[in-house]
mmCIF file of C-alpha atoms and ligand atoms in Angstrom:
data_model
loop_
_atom_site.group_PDB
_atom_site.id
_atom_site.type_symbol
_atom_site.label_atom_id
_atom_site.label_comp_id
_atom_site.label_asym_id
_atom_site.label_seq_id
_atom_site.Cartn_x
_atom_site.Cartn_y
_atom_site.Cartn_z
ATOM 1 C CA UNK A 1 21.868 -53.620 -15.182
ATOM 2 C CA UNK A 2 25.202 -51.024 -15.395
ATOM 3 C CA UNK A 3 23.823 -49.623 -18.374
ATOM 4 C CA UNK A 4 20.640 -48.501 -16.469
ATOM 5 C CA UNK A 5 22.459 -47.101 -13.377
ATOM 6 C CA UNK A 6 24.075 -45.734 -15.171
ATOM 7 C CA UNK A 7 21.942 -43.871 -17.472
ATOM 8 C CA UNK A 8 20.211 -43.089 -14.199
ATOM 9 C CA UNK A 9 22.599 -41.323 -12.633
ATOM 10 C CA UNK A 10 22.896 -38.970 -15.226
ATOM 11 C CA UNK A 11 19.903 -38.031 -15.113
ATOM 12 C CA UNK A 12 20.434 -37.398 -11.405
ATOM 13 C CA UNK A 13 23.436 -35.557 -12.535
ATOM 14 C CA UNK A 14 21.385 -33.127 -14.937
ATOM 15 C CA UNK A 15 18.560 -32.546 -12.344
ATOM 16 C CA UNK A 16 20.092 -31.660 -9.344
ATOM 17 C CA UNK A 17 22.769 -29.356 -7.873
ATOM 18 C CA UNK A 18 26.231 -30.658 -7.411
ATOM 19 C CA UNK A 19 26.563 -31.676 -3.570
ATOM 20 C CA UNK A 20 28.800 -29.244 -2.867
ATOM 21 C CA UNK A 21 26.256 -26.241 -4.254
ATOM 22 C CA UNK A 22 23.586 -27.908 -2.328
ATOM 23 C CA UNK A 23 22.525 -25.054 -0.258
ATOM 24 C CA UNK A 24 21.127 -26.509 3.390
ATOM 25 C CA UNK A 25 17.496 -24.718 4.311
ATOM 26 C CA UNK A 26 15.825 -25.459 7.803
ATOM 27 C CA UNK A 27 12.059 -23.952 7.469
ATOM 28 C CA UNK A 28 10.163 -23.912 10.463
ATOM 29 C CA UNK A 29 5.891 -23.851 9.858
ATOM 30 C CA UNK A 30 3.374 -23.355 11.733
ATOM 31 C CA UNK A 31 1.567 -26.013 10.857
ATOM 32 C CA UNK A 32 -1.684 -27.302 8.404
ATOM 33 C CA UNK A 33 -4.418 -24.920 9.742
ATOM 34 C CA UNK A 34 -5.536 -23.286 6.649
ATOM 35 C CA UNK A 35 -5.729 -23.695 2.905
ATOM 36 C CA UNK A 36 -3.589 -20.852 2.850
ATOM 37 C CA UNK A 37 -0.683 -22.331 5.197
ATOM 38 C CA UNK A 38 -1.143 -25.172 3.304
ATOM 39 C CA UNK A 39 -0.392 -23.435 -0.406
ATOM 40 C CA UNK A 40 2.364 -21.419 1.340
ATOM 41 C CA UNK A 41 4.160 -24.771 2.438
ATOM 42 C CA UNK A 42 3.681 -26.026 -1.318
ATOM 43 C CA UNK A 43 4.866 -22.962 -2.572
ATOM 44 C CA UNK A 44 8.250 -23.335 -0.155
ATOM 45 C CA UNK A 45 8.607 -26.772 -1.163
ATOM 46 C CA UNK A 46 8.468 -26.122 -4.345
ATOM 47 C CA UNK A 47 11.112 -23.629 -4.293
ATOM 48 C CA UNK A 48 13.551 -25.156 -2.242
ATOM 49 C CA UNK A 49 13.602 -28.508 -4.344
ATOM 50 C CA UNK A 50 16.275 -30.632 -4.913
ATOM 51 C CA UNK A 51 15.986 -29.645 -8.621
ATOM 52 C CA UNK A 52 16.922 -26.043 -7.588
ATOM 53 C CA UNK A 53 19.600 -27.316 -5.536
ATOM 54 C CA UNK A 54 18.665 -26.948 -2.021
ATOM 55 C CA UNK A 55 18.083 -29.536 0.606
ATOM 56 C CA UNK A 56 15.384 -28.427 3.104
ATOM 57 C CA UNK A 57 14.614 -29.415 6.062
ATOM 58 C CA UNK A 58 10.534 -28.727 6.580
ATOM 59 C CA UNK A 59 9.434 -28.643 10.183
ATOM 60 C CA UNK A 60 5.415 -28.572 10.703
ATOM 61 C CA UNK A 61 5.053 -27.528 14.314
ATOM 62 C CA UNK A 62 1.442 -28.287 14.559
ATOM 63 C CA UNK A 63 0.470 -24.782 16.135
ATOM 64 C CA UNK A 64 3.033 -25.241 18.956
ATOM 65 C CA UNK A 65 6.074 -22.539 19.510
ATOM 66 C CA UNK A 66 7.740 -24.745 21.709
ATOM 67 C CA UNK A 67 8.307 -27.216 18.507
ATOM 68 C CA UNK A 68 9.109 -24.500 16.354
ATOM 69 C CA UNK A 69 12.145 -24.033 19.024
ATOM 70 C CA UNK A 70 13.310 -27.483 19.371
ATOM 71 C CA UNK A 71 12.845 -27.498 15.350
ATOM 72 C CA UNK A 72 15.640 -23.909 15.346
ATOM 73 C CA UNK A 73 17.609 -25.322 17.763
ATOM 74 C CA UNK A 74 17.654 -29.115 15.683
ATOM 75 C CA UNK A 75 18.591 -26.745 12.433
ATOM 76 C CA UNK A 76 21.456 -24.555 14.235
ATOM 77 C CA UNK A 77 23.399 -28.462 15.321
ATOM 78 C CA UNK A 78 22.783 -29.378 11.565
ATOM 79 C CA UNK A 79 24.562 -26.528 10.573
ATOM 80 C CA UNK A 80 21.720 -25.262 7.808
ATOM 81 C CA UNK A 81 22.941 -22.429 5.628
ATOM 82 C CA UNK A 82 20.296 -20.736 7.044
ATOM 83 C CA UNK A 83 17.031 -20.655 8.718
ATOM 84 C CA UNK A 84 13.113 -19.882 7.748
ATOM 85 C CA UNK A 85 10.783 -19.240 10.666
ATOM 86 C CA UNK A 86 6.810 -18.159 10.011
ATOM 87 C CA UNK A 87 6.517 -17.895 13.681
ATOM 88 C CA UNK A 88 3.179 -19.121 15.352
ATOM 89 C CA UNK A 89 2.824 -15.819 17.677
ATOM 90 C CA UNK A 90 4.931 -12.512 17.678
ATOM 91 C CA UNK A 91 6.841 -12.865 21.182
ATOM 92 C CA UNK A 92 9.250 -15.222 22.619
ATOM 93 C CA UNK A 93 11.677 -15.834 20.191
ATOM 94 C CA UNK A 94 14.936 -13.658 21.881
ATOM 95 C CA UNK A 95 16.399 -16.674 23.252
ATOM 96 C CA UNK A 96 16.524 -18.474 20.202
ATOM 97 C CA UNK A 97 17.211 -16.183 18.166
ATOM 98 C CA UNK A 98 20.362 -15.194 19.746
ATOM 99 C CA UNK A 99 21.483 -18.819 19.267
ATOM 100 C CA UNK A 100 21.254 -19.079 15.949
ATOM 101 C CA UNK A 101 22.953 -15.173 15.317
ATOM 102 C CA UNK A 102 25.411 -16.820 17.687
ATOM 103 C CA UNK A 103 26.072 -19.688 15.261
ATOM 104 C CA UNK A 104 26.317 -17.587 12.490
ATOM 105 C CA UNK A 105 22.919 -18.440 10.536
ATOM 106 C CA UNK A 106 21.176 -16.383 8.935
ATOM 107 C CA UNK A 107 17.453 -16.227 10.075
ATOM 108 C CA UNK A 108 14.731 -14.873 7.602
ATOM 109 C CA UNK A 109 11.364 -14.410 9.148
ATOM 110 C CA UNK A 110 8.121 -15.422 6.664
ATOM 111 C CA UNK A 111 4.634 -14.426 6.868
ATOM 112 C CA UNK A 112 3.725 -13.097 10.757
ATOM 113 C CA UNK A 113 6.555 -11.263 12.076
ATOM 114 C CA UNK A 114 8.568 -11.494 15.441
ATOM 115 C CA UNK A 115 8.472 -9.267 18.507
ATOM 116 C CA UNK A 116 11.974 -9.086 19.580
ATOM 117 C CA UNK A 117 13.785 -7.120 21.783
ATOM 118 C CA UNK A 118 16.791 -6.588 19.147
ATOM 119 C CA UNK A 119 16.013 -6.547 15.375
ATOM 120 C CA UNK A 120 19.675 -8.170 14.505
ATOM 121 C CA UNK A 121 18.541 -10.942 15.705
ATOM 122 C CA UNK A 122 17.019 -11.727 12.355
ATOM 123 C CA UNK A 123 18.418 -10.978 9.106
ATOM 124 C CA UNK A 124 14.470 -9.953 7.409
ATOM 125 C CA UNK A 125 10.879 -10.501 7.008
ATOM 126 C CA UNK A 126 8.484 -10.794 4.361
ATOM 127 C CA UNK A 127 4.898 -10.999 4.616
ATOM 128 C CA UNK A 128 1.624 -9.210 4.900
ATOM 129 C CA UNK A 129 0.408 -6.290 6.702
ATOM 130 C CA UNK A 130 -2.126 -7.484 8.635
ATOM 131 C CA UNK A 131 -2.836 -4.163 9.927
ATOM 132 C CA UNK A 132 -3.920 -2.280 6.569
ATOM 133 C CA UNK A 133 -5.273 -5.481 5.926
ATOM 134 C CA UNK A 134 -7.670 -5.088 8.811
ATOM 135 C CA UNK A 135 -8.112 -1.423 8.060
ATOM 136 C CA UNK A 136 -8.895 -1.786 4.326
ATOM 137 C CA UNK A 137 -11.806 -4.492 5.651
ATOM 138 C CA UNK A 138 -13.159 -1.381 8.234
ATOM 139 C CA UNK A 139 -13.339 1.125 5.737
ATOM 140 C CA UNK A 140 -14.772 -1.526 3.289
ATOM 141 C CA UNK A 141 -17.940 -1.688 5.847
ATOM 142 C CA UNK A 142 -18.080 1.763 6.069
ATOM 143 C CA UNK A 143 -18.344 2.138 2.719
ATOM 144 C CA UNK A 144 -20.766 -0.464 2.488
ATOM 145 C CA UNK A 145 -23.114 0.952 5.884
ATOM 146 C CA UNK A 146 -22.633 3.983 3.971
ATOM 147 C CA UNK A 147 -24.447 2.826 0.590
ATOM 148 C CA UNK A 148 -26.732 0.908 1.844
ATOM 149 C CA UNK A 149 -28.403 3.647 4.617
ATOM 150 C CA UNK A 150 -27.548 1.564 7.129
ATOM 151 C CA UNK A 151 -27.019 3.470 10.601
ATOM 152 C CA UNK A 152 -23.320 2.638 12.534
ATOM 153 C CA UNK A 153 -25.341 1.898 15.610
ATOM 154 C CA UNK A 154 -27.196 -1.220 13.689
ATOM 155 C CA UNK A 155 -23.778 -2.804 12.570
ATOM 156 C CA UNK A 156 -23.489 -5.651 15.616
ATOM 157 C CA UNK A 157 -19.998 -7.118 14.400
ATOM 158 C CA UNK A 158 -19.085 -10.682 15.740
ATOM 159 C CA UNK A 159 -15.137 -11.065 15.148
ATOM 160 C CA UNK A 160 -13.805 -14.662 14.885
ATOM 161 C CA UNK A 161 -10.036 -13.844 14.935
ATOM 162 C CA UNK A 162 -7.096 -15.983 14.343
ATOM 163 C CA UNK A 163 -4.727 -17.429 16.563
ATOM 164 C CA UNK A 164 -4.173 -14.621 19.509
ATOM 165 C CA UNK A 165 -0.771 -13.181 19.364
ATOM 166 C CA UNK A 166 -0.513 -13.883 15.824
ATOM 167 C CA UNK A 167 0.745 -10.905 13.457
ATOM 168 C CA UNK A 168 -2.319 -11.612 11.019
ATOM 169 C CA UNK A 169 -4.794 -11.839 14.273
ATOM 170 C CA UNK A 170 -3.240 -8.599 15.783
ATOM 171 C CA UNK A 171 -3.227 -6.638 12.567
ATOM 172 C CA UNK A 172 -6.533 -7.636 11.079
ATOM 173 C CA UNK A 173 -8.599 -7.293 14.693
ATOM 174 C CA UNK A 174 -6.896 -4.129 15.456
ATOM 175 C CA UNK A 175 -8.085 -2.954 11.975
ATOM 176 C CA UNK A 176 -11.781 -3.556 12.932
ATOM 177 C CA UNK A 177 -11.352 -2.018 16.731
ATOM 178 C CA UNK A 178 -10.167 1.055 14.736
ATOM 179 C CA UNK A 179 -13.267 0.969 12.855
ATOM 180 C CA UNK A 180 -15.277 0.259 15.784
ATOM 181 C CA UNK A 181 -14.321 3.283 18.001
ATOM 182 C CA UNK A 182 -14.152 6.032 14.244
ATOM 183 C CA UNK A 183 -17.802 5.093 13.317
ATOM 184 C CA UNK A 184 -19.806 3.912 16.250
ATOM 185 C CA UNK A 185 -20.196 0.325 15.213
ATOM 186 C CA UNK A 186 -21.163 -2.311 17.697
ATOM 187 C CA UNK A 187 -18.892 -4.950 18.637
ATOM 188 C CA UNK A 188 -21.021 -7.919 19.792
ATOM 189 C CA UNK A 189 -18.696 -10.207 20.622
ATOM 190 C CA UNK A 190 -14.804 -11.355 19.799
ATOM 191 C CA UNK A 191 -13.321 -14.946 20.403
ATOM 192 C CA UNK A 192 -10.742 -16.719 18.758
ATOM 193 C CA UNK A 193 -11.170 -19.354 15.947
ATOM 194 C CA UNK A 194 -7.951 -20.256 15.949
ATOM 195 C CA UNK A 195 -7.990 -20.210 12.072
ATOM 196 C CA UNK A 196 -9.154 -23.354 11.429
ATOM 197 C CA UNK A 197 -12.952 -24.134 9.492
ATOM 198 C CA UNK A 198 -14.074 -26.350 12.491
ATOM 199 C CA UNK A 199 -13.409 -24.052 15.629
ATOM 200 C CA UNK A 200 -14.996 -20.982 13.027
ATOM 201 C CA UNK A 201 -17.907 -22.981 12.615
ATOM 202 C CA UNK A 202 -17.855 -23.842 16.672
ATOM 203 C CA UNK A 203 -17.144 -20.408 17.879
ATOM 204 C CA UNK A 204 -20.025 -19.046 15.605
ATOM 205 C CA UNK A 205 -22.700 -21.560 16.597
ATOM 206 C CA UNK A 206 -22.148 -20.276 20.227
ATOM 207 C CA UNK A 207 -22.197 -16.155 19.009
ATOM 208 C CA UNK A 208 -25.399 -16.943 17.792
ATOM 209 C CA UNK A 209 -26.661 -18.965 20.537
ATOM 210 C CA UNK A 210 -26.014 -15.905 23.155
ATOM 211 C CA UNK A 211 -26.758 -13.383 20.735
ATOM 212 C CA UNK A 212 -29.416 -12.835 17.812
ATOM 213 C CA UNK A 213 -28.657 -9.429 16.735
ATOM 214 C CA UNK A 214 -25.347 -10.424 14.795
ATOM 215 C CA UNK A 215 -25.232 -8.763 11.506
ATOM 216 C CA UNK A 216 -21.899 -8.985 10.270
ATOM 217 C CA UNK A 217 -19.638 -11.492 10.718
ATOM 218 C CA UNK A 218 -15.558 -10.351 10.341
ATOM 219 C CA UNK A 219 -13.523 -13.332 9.708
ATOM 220 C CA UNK A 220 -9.750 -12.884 10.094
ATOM 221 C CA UNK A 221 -9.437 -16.006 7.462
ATOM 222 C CA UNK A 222 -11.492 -18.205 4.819
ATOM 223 C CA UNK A 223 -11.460 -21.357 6.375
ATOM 224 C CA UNK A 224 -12.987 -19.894 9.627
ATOM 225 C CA UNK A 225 -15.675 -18.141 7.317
ATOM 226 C CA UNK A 226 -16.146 -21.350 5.583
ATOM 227 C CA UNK A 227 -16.898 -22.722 9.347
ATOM 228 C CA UNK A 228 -19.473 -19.674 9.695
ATOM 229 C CA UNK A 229 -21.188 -19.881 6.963
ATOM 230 C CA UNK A 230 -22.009 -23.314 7.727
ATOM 231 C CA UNK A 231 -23.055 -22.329 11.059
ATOM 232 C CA UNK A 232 -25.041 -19.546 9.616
ATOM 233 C CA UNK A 233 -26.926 -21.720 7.036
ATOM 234 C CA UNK A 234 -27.868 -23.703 9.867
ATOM 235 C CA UNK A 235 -29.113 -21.308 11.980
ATOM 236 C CA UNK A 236 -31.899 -20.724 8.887
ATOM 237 C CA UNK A 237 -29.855 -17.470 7.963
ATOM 238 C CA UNK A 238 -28.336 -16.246 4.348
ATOM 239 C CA UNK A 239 -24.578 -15.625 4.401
ATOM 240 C CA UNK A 240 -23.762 -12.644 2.378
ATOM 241 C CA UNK A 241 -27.597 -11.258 2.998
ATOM 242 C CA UNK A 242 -28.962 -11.132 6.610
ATOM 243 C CA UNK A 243 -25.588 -11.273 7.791
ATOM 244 C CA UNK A 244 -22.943 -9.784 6.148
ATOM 245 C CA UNK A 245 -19.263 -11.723 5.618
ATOM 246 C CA UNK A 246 -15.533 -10.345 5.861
ATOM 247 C CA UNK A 247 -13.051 -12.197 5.350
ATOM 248 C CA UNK A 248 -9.248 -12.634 4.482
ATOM 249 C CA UNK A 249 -7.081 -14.487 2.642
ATOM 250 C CA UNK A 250 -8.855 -14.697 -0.380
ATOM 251 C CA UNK A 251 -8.375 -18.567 -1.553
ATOM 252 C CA UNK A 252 -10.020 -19.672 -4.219
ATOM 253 C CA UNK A 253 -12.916 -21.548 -2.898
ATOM 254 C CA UNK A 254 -13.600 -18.384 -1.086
ATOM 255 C CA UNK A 255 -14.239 -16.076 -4.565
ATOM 256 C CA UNK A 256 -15.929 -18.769 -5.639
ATOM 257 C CA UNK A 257 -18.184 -17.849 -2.537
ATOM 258 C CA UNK A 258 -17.746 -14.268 -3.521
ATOM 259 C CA UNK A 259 -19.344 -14.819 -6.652
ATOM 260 C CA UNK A 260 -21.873 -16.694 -5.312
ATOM 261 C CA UNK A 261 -22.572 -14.053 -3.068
ATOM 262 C CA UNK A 262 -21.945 -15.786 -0.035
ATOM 263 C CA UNK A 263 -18.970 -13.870 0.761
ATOM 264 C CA UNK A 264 -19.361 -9.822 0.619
ATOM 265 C CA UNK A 265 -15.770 -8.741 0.928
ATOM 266 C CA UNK A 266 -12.334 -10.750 0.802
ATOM 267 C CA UNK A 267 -9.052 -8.981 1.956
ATOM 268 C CA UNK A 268 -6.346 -10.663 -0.006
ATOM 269 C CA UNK A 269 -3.190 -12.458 1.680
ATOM 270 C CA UNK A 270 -0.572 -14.143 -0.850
ATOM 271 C CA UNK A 271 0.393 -17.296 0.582
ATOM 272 C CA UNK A 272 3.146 -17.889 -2.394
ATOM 273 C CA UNK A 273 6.421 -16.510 -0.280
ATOM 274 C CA UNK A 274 8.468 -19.469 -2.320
ATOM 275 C CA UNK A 275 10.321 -17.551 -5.070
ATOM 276 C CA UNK A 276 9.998 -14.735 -3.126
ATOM 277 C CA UNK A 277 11.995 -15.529 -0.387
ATOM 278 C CA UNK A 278 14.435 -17.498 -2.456
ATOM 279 C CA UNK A 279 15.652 -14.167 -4.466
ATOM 280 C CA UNK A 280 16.205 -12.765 -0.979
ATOM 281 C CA UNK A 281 18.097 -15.319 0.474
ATOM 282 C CA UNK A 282 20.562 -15.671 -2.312
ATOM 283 C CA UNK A 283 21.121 -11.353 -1.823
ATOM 284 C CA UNK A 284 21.986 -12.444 1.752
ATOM 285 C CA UNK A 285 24.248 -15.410 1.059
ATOM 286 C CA UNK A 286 25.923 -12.571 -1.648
ATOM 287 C CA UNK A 287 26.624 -10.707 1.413
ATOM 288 C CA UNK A 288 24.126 -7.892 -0.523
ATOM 289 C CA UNK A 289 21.946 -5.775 1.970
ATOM 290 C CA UNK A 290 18.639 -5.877 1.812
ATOM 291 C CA UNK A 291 15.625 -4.119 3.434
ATOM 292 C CA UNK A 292 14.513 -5.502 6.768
ATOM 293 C CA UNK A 293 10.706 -5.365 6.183
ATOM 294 C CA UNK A 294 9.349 -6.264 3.077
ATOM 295 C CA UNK A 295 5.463 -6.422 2.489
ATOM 296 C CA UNK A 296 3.625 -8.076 -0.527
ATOM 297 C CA UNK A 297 0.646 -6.241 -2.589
ATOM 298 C CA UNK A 298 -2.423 -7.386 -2.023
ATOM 299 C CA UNK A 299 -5.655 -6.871 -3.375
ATOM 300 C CA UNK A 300 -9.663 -6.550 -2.383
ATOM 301 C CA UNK A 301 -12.147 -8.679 -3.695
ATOM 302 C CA UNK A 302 -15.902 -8.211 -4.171
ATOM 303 C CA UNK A 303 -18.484 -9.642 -6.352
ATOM 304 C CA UNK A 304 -17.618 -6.242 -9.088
ATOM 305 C CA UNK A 305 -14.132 -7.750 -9.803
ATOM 306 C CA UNK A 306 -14.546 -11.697 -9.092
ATOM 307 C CA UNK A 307 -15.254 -12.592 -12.611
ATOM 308 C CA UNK A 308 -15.183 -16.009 -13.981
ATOM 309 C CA UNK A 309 -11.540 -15.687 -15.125
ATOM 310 C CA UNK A 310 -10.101 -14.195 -11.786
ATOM 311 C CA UNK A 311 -11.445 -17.338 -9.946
ATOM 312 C CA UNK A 312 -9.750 -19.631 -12.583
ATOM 313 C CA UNK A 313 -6.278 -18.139 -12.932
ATOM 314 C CA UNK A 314 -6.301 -17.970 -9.096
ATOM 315 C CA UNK A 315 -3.023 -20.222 -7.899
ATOM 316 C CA UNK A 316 -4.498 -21.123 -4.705
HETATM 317 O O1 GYE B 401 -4.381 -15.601 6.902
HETATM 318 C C1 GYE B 401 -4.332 -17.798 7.732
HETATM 319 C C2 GYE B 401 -3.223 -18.641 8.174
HETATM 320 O O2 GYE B 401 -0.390 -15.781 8.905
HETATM 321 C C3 GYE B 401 -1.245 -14.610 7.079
HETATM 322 O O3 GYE B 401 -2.333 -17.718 8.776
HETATM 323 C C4 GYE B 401 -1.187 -15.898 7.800
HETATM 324 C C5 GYE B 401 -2.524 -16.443 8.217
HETATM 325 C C6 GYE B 401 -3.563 -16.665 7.135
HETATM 326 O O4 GYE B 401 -3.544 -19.735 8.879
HETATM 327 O O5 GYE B 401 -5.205 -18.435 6.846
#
């Protein structure tokens, strides 16, 4: 009936933005590979609602630059108010780049960064360092050697890293190597998991099929040490106590493993860019300047300080 449509639209015309205020947003993602990518696209979506006044256009790109181009390029002919890009790997992006500073968009980079040739060609990045990330883990297991009496030259390290090229696979494994060459550890063996549970739990069945002297087993995220844990437990061994586990990201199924004791160390990584990149966007759109890099706090998590309450107030 009228009278419905037309209380209705009213409703509509509380909740959302006028059109003209509507503020365009391409985002380009990686993709669905973690429970962490997976609470950072929530966290974007939820941010760049309707309700707030934004249209966005989400892009998953399954893992794949070359979709994450075609998905830029499909944003620049739309004529977004400007573009978000949490690039798969850190290099080839120049070309692309250039044509959306050539069309006038602004480009803000989220979560692994870009290795380009000129920095103008994006406007800023927020995210995580990867690389004190990494090195935070290293001197965790020092620390930990240290305590327990446990001689660098019996720490045989197996490091399941994240997608190669990656800024959180390049950071946190560059972290370890560090570690590796200041204290004498032994690196048994490095291969990519591509951070996903099922090629973690793949790559570690293999480790442990060529080698049985593994003792610690450096995860660059949680779903890969979810993966080798379950590989682990299979293998007849206790996660957490014949072999030691590292990992990052810090989701909440994975303090729950902390507390369990399953997990020895977890290297935080906030997945909840949302609001954060919101507040920066509207500086830009201002015309305001802001900084180019800007990192989030993080925080390290081990049985001590994963209490009952931490796990429950955890947002992802
Ligand atoms: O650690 C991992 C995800 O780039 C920081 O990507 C991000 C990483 C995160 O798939 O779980």
């Amino acid at each position: 009936s009228a009278s419905l449509v037309g209380s209705e639209m009213c409703i509509r015309d509380r909740g959302v933005a006028a059109a003209d205020d509507t503020i365009t947003v391409g985002f380009s993602q990686v993709g669905a590979e973690s429970d962490w990518r997976t609470a950072n696209s929530q966290s974007m979506k939820d941010t760049f609602s309707k309700e707030n006044g934004y249209d966005l256009i989400f892009d998953d790109a399954q893992q794949k630059q070359e979709n994450q181009i075609t998905a830029i390029r499909n944003f620049i002919q739309q004529e977004v108010d400007y573009i978000l890009l949490a690039p798969v790997t850190e290099t080839g992006w120049d070309t692309v780049l250039q044509e959306a500073k050539d069309a006038d968009i602004p480009v803000i980079i989220v979560d692994r960064m870009v290795d380009v040739s000129d920095d103008s060609l994006y406007t800023t990045w927020i995210g995580t360092d990867a690389l004190c990330e990494g090195r935070k883990a290293a001197e965790w297991l020092n620390g930990f050697a240290e305590a327990k009496g446990i001689a660098a030259s019996d720490i045989h390290i197996a490091d399941i890293q994240g997608t190669i090229g990656s800024t959180a696979q390049i950071g946190r494994t560059k972290g370890l190597e560090e570690g590796v060459d200041k204290y004498g550890w032994d690196l048994v063996a490095q291969q990519t998991g591509e951070f996903t549970q099922a090629k973690g739990q793949e790559v570690m069945e293999s480790m442990l099929k060529q080698y049985d002297n593994i003792n610690v087993v450096y995860c660059e995220n949680d779903n890969e040490a979810f993966g080798a844990i379950d590989a682990l437990k299979a293998a007849g061994k206790t996660p957490g106590k014949d072999v030691t586990i590292i990992s990052f990201d810090a989701i909440k199924a994975a303090l729950k493993k902390v507390q369990s004791g399953e997990i020895n160390a977890e290297f935080e990584c906030n997945p909840l860019h949302g609001p954060r990149v919101a507040e920066l966007a509207k500086k830009i759109m201002k015309g305001e300047k802001v900084d180019k890099i800007q990192y989030v706090d993080e925080q390290v998590f081990t049985k001590d300080n994963t209490t009952k309450e931490v796990i429950n107030k955890r947002a992802y």
